[in-house]
mmCIF file of C-alpha atoms and ligand atoms in Angstrom:
data_model
loop_
_atom_site.group_PDB
_atom_site.id
_atom_site.type_symbol
_atom_site.label_atom_id
_atom_site.label_comp_id
_atom_site.label_asym_id
_atom_site.label_seq_id
_atom_site.Cartn_x
_atom_site.Cartn_y
_atom_site.Cartn_z
ATOM 1 C CA MET A 1 -38.404 64.059 -117.643
ATOM 2 C CA LYS A 2 -34.939 65.502 -117.952
ATOM 3 C CA LEU A 3 -32.664 65.330 -115.031
ATOM 4 C CA SER A 4 -31.416 68.131 -113.210
ATOM 5 C CA THR A 5 -27.637 69.015 -113.428
ATOM 6 C CA PRO A 6 -27.133 67.710 -110.393
ATOM 7 C CA GLU A 7 -28.809 64.370 -110.623
ATOM 8 C CA PHE A 8 -27.058 64.288 -114.181
ATOM 9 C CA ARG A 9 -23.883 64.458 -112.948
ATOM 10 C CA ALA A 10 -24.862 62.438 -110.162
ATOM 11 C CA MET A 11 -25.654 59.371 -112.564
ATOM 12 C CA GLN A 12 -22.077 60.072 -114.712
ATOM 13 C CA SER A 13 -20.499 59.187 -111.500
ATOM 14 C CA ILE A 14 -18.052 56.380 -110.009
ATOM 15 C CA PRO A 15 -20.287 55.453 -106.997
ATOM 16 C CA ARG A 16 -23.085 55.132 -109.212
ATOM 17 C CA LYS A 17 -21.376 52.656 -111.633
ATOM 18 C CA LEU A 18 -20.212 50.816 -109.052
ATOM 19 C CA GLY A 19 -23.770 50.360 -106.936
ATOM 20 C CA GLN A 20 -25.273 49.442 -110.587
ATOM 21 C CA ARG A 21 -22.129 46.938 -110.909
ATOM 22 C CA PHE A 22 -21.595 45.407 -107.558
ATOM 23 C CA PHE A 23 -25.160 45.623 -106.145
ATOM 24 C CA GLU A 24 -28.428 46.011 -108.107
ATOM 25 C CA MET A 25 -27.015 43.756 -111.142
ATOM 26 C CA PRO A 26 -26.318 40.892 -108.636
ATOM 27 C CA ILE A 27 -29.182 41.376 -107.308
ATOM 28 C CA PHE A 28 -31.309 41.354 -110.229
ATOM 29 C CA ARG A 29 -29.319 38.114 -111.019
ATOM 30 C CA GLN A 30 -30.502 36.321 -107.509
ATOM 31 C CA MET A 31 -33.736 37.448 -107.866
ATOM 32 C CA GLY A 32 -33.523 35.292 -111.632
ATOM 33 C CA LEU A 33 -32.781 38.275 -114.315
ATOM 34 C CA ASP A 34 -31.484 35.794 -117.276
ATOM 35 C CA LEU A 35 -31.362 37.377 -120.625
ATOM 36 C CA GLN A 36 -29.376 34.977 -122.756
ATOM 37 C CA ASN A 37 -31.114 34.579 -126.230
ATOM 38 C CA LYS A 38 -33.661 37.277 -125.584
ATOM 39 C CA ASP A 39 -35.004 40.094 -126.902
ATOM 40 C CA VAL A 40 -34.697 43.019 -124.468
ATOM 41 C CA LEU A 41 -35.277 46.780 -123.942
ATOM 42 C CA GLU A 42 -33.906 49.114 -121.138
ATOM 43 C CA ILE A 43 -36.077 52.062 -120.246
ATOM 44 C CA GLY A 44 -34.435 55.379 -119.286
ATOM 45 C CA CYS A 45 -30.845 53.966 -119.907
ATOM 46 C CA GLY A 46 -29.199 56.943 -119.041
ATOM 47 C CA SER A 47 -25.631 57.055 -120.628
ATOM 48 C CA GLY A 48 -25.664 53.394 -121.174
ATOM 49 C CA TYR A 49 -23.430 51.855 -118.200
ATOM 50 C CA GLY A 50 -26.689 49.325 -117.986
ATOM 51 C CA ALA A 51 -26.670 48.271 -121.339
ATOM 52 C CA SER A 52 -22.557 47.245 -120.996
ATOM 53 C CA LEU A 53 -23.774 45.017 -117.828
ATOM 54 C CA LEU A 54 -27.230 43.632 -119.520
ATOM 55 C CA ASN A 55 -24.956 42.627 -122.559
ATOM 56 C CA GLN A 56 -22.831 40.359 -120.671
ATOM 57 C CA LEU A 57 -25.810 38.354 -119.999
ATOM 58 C CA GLN A 58 -25.909 37.442 -124.167
ATOM 59 C CA PRO A 59 -29.423 38.637 -124.718
ATOM 60 C CA LYS A 60 -30.462 37.931 -128.428
ATOM 61 C CA SER A 61 -30.756 42.061 -129.083
ATOM 62 C CA TYR A 62 -30.803 45.032 -126.727
ATOM 63 C CA ILE A 63 -32.258 48.797 -127.459
ATOM 64 C CA GLY A 64 -31.867 51.141 -124.480
ATOM 65 C CA LEU A 65 -34.176 54.435 -124.843
ATOM 66 C CA ASP A 66 -34.059 57.354 -122.785
ATOM 67 C CA VAL A 67 -36.225 60.625 -123.346
ATOM 68 C CA MET A 68 -33.131 62.761 -122.816
ATOM 69 C CA VAL A 69 -30.718 63.749 -125.511
ATOM 70 C CA GLU A 70 -27.835 64.322 -123.356
ATOM 71 C CA GLN A 71 -27.945 61.152 -121.996
ATOM 72 C CA VAL A 72 -28.602 59.222 -125.163
ATOM 73 C CA GLU A 73 -25.599 61.039 -127.295
ATOM 74 C CA LEU A 74 -23.318 60.162 -123.722
ATOM 75 C CA ALA A 75 -24.470 56.410 -124.463
ATOM 76 C CA GLY A 76 -23.721 56.212 -127.917
ATOM 77 C CA LYS A 77 -19.925 57.689 -127.224
ATOM 78 C CA ASN A 78 -19.434 55.168 -124.751
ATOM 79 C CA TYR A 79 -21.070 52.208 -125.864
ATOM 80 C CA PRO A 80 -20.796 52.508 -129.819
ATOM 81 C CA GLN A 81 -21.855 48.706 -130.212
ATOM 82 C CA PHE A 82 -24.793 48.669 -128.119
ATOM 83 C CA GLN A 83 -28.118 50.622 -129.903
ATOM 84 C CA PHE A 84 -29.914 53.663 -128.100
ATOM 85 C CA LEU A 85 -32.878 55.529 -128.831
ATOM 86 C CA ILE A 86 -34.363 58.924 -127.878
ATOM 87 C CA GLN A 87 -37.944 57.953 -127.181
ATOM 88 C CA ASP A 88 -40.013 59.095 -124.247
ATOM 89 C CA ALA A 89 -41.227 55.447 -122.540
ATOM 90 C CA GLU A 90 -44.728 57.068 -122.190
ATOM 91 C CA ASP A 91 -44.720 56.177 -126.027
ATOM 92 C CA LEU A 92 -43.472 52.744 -126.961
ATOM 93 C CA SER A 93 -45.563 52.648 -130.398
ATOM 94 C CA GLN A 94 -42.253 52.125 -132.304
ATOM 95 C CA PHE A 95 -42.331 48.602 -130.867
ATOM 96 C CA ALA A 96 -44.726 45.601 -132.169
ATOM 97 C CA ASP A 97 -47.124 43.657 -129.507
ATOM 98 C CA GLU A 98 -45.354 41.087 -127.880
ATOM 99 C CA SER A 99 -41.818 41.725 -129.103
ATOM 100 C CA LYS A 100 -39.933 41.762 -126.171
ATOM 101 C CA ASP A 101 -39.193 39.030 -123.815
ATOM 102 C CA ALA A 102 -37.397 41.640 -121.250
ATOM 103 C CA VAL A 103 -37.866 44.886 -120.048
ATOM 104 C CA ILE A 104 -35.807 46.502 -117.667
ATOM 105 C CA ILE A 105 -35.603 49.279 -115.426
ATOM 106 C CA PHE A 106 -33.025 51.069 -113.004
ATOM 107 C CA GLY A 107 -34.852 53.840 -111.069
ATOM 108 C CA VAL A 108 -37.208 55.713 -113.991
ATOM 109 C CA LEU A 109 -40.386 55.645 -113.283
ATOM 110 C CA HIS A 110 -40.146 58.238 -110.425
ATOM 111 C CA HIS A 111 -39.063 60.609 -113.300
ATOM 112 C CA ILE A 112 -42.113 59.984 -115.575
ATOM 113 C CA PRO A 113 -45.263 62.105 -115.087
ATOM 114 C CA ASN A 114 -47.301 59.677 -116.481
ATOM 115 C CA TRP A 115 -45.872 56.452 -114.993
ATOM 116 C CA ARG A 116 -48.765 54.674 -115.254
ATOM 117 C CA LYS A 117 -48.968 55.063 -119.229
ATOM 118 C CA ALA A 118 -45.148 53.390 -119.476
ATOM 119 C CA ILE A 119 -46.441 50.543 -117.310
ATOM 120 C CA GLU A 120 -49.116 49.959 -119.958
ATOM 121 C CA GLU A 121 -46.718 50.523 -123.262
ATOM 122 C CA ILE A 122 -44.738 47.807 -121.199
ATOM 123 C CA THR A 123 -47.253 45.611 -120.416
ATOM 124 C CA ARG A 124 -48.548 45.839 -124.169
ATOM 125 C CA VAL A 125 -44.330 45.158 -125.840
ATOM 126 C CA LEU A 126 -44.023 42.240 -123.241
ATOM 127 C CA LYS A 127 -44.436 38.965 -124.724
ATOM 128 C CA PRO A 128 -46.678 36.754 -122.243
ATOM 129 C CA ASN A 129 -44.454 34.978 -119.614
ATOM 130 C CA GLY A 130 -42.155 37.876 -120.713
ATOM 131 C CA ARG A 131 -40.438 39.522 -117.492
ATOM 132 C CA LEU A 132 -40.596 42.999 -116.014
ATOM 133 C CA PHE A 133 -36.871 43.734 -113.795
ATOM 134 C CA LEU A 134 -37.209 47.127 -112.300
ATOM 135 C CA GLU A 135 -35.764 49.066 -109.334
ATOM 136 C CA GLU A 136 -37.613 52.324 -107.389
ATOM 137 C CA PRO A 137 -37.107 54.255 -104.606
ATOM 138 C CA ARG A 138 -39.942 54.718 -102.396
ATOM 139 C CA GLY A 139 -41.798 58.139 -102.610
ATOM 140 C CA VAL A 140 -40.905 59.043 -99.079
ATOM 141 C CA ASP A 141 -36.841 58.423 -100.112
ATOM 142 C CA ILE A 142 -37.259 60.674 -103.422
ATOM 143 C CA LYS A 143 -38.506 63.838 -100.945
ATOM 144 C CA PHE A 144 -35.566 62.817 -98.443
ATOM 145 C CA PHE A 145 -32.829 63.084 -101.129
ATOM 146 C CA ASP A 146 -34.409 66.005 -103.178
ATOM 147 C CA SER A 147 -34.627 67.785 -99.338
ATOM 148 C CA ILE A 148 -30.473 66.851 -98.847
ATOM 149 C CA PHE A 149 -28.946 66.615 -102.591
ATOM 150 C CA ARG A 150 -31.871 68.988 -104.310
ATOM 151 C CA TRP A 151 -31.824 66.719 -107.426
ATOM 152 C CA GLY A 152 -35.605 68.358 -107.827
ATOM 153 C CA HIS A 153 -37.777 65.274 -108.551
ATOM 154 C CA PRO A 154 -40.850 66.043 -110.733
ATOM 155 C CA ASP A 155 -44.045 66.185 -108.242
ATOM 156 C CA THR A 156 -45.542 62.751 -109.177
ATOM 157 C CA ASP A 157 -47.824 60.684 -107.657
ATOM 158 C CA PHE A 158 -45.465 57.613 -107.763
ATOM 159 C CA GLY A 159 -45.240 55.463 -104.934
ATOM 160 C CA LEU A 160 -44.381 51.858 -104.748
ATOM 161 C CA LYS A 161 -47.994 50.786 -103.344
ATOM 162 C CA ALA A 162 -49.590 52.738 -106.351
ATOM 163 C CA LEU A 163 -47.355 50.750 -108.680
ATOM 164 C CA ASP A 164 -47.802 47.671 -107.022
ATOM 165 C CA GLU A 165 -51.816 48.394 -108.050
ATOM 166 C CA HIS A 166 -50.901 48.961 -111.313
ATOM 167 C CA LEU A 167 -48.865 46.294 -112.198
ATOM 168 C CA SER A 168 -51.697 44.216 -110.922
ATOM 169 C CA ILE A 169 -54.191 45.641 -112.819
ATOM 170 C CA GLN A 170 -51.991 45.238 -116.458
ATOM 171 C CA GLY A 171 -52.129 41.303 -115.447
ATOM 172 C CA LEU A 172 -48.547 41.729 -114.315
ATOM 173 C CA LYS A 173 -47.648 39.437 -111.423
ATOM 174 C CA ILE A 174 -45.044 40.536 -108.682
ATOM 175 C CA VAL A 175 -42.590 37.475 -108.896
ATOM 176 C CA ASN A 176 -40.434 38.544 -106.230
ATOM 177 C CA LYS A 177 -39.142 42.112 -104.576
ATOM 178 C CA ARG A 178 -36.522 42.818 -102.706
ATOM 179 C CA TRP A 179 -36.193 45.914 -100.369
ATOM 180 C CA THR A 180 -32.785 47.890 -100.270
ATOM 181 C CA PRO A 181 -31.950 50.788 -98.130
ATOM 182 C CA LEU A 182 -31.955 52.781 -101.042
ATOM 183 C CA LEU A 183 -34.319 51.119 -104.105
ATOM 184 C CA THR A 184 -36.615 48.253 -103.665
ATOM 185 C CA MET A 185 -36.180 45.926 -106.656
ATOM 186 C CA TYR A 186 -38.557 43.690 -108.557
ATOM 187 C CA HIS A 187 -39.276 40.932 -110.773
ATOM 188 C CA VAL A 188 -42.153 41.135 -112.423
ATOM 189 C CA ARG A 189 -43.677 38.171 -115.162
ATOM 190 C CA LYS A 190 -46.863 39.322 -117.555
ATOM 191 C CA ILE A 191 -49.063 36.579 -116.984
ATOM 192 C CA ASN A 192 -51.567 37.213 -120.345
ATOM 193 C CA SER A 193 -51.590 37.922 -123.808
ATOM 194 C CA VAL A 194 -53.016 41.597 -124.291
ATOM 195 C CA LYS A 195 -54.385 40.027 -127.763
ATOM 196 C CA THR A 196 -56.464 37.548 -125.460
ATOM 197 C CA VAL A 197 -57.468 40.365 -122.115
HETATM 198 C C1 SAM B 1 -32.060 58.184 -112.126
HETATM 199 S S1 SAM B 1 -31.863 58.199 -113.837
HETATM 200 C C2 SAM B 1 -31.633 56.677 -114.247
HETATM 201 C C3 SAM B 1 -30.189 56.367 -115.648
HETATM 202 C C4 SAM B 1 -29.520 54.925 -115.355
HETATM 203 N N1 SAM B 1 -31.164 54.361 -115.594
HETATM 204 C C5 SAM B 1 -28.629 54.559 -114.303
HETATM 205 O O1 SAM B 1 -29.617 53.801 -113.463
HETATM 206 O O2 SAM B 1 -28.102 55.285 -114.176
HETATM 207 C C6 SAM B 1 -33.377 58.516 -115.062
HETATM 208 C C7 SAM B 1 -33.462 58.170 -116.666
HETATM 209 O O3 SAM B 1 -34.740 58.804 -116.940
HETATM 210 C C8 SAM B 1 -34.740 59.252 -117.993
HETATM 211 N N2 SAM B 1 -36.026 59.416 -118.345
HETATM 212 C C9 SAM B 1 -36.947 60.643 -117.645
HETATM 213 N N3 SAM B 1 -37.873 60.380 -118.037
HETATM 214 C C10 SAM B 1 -38.012 59.559 -119.045
HETATM 215 C C11 SAM B 1 -39.318 58.911 -119.733
HETATM 216 N N4 SAM B 1 -40.310 59.593 -119.719
HETATM 217 N N5 SAM B 1 -38.996 58.072 -120.854
HETATM 218 C C12 SAM B 1 -37.405 57.776 -120.926
HETATM 219 N N6 SAM B 1 -36.562 57.848 -120.211
HETATM 220 C C13 SAM B 1 -37.136 58.642 -119.312
HETATM 221 C C14 SAM B 1 -34.075 60.082 -117.720
HETATM 222 O O4 SAM B 1 -33.392 61.074 -118.713
HETATM 223 C C15 SAM B 1 -32.643 59.438 -116.619
HETATM 224 O O5 SAM B 1 -31.637 59.110 -117.600
#
């Protein structure tokens, strides 16, 4: 879902970039993020700062997608060397089954009304043994944030317990999970081939 104006502004801010660069990326790296020679899809790429960080890890290919036209236009302007698409994560049909080694999400599922469908699509496009690195806030923190900053997150049933359950239903195994004050970070592995399930 489109971001509210205050959240859109916050996502372009220097503190957001510093957090992504000096906090979230190093934790993902400690948790096992390795993209060298990998086919990578970033969901909810925003204005492209994540793309610049992820591409430092030398993937074979990188595509960032986001549902919000304004974000993708900014991403294309900021980082013309990378590929970005306007696309809803609930429908990844333009990507073949088992075509991606890694999918990365920096705080996006809690914005998607049918976030379970997005996970199902991610599972489909991941290769067996492919990795999903994701970070999301807890439901209670989203409500707290909205009460102070009026970001107006969509009213979904997203929560970390429901997320863990849905990952498991999809045959995605949590390799490790790290709680931090604002975000919980996951390294997830796809166990089975969709073709054999
Ligand atoms: C909280 S922002 C995070 C942006 C960026 N990943 C970052 O960490 O700065 C959430 C992003 O998810 C995008 N988004 C929301 N719903 C989406 C959907 N259904 N499919 C793809 N992207 C979506 C928003 O447009 C926004 O750019």
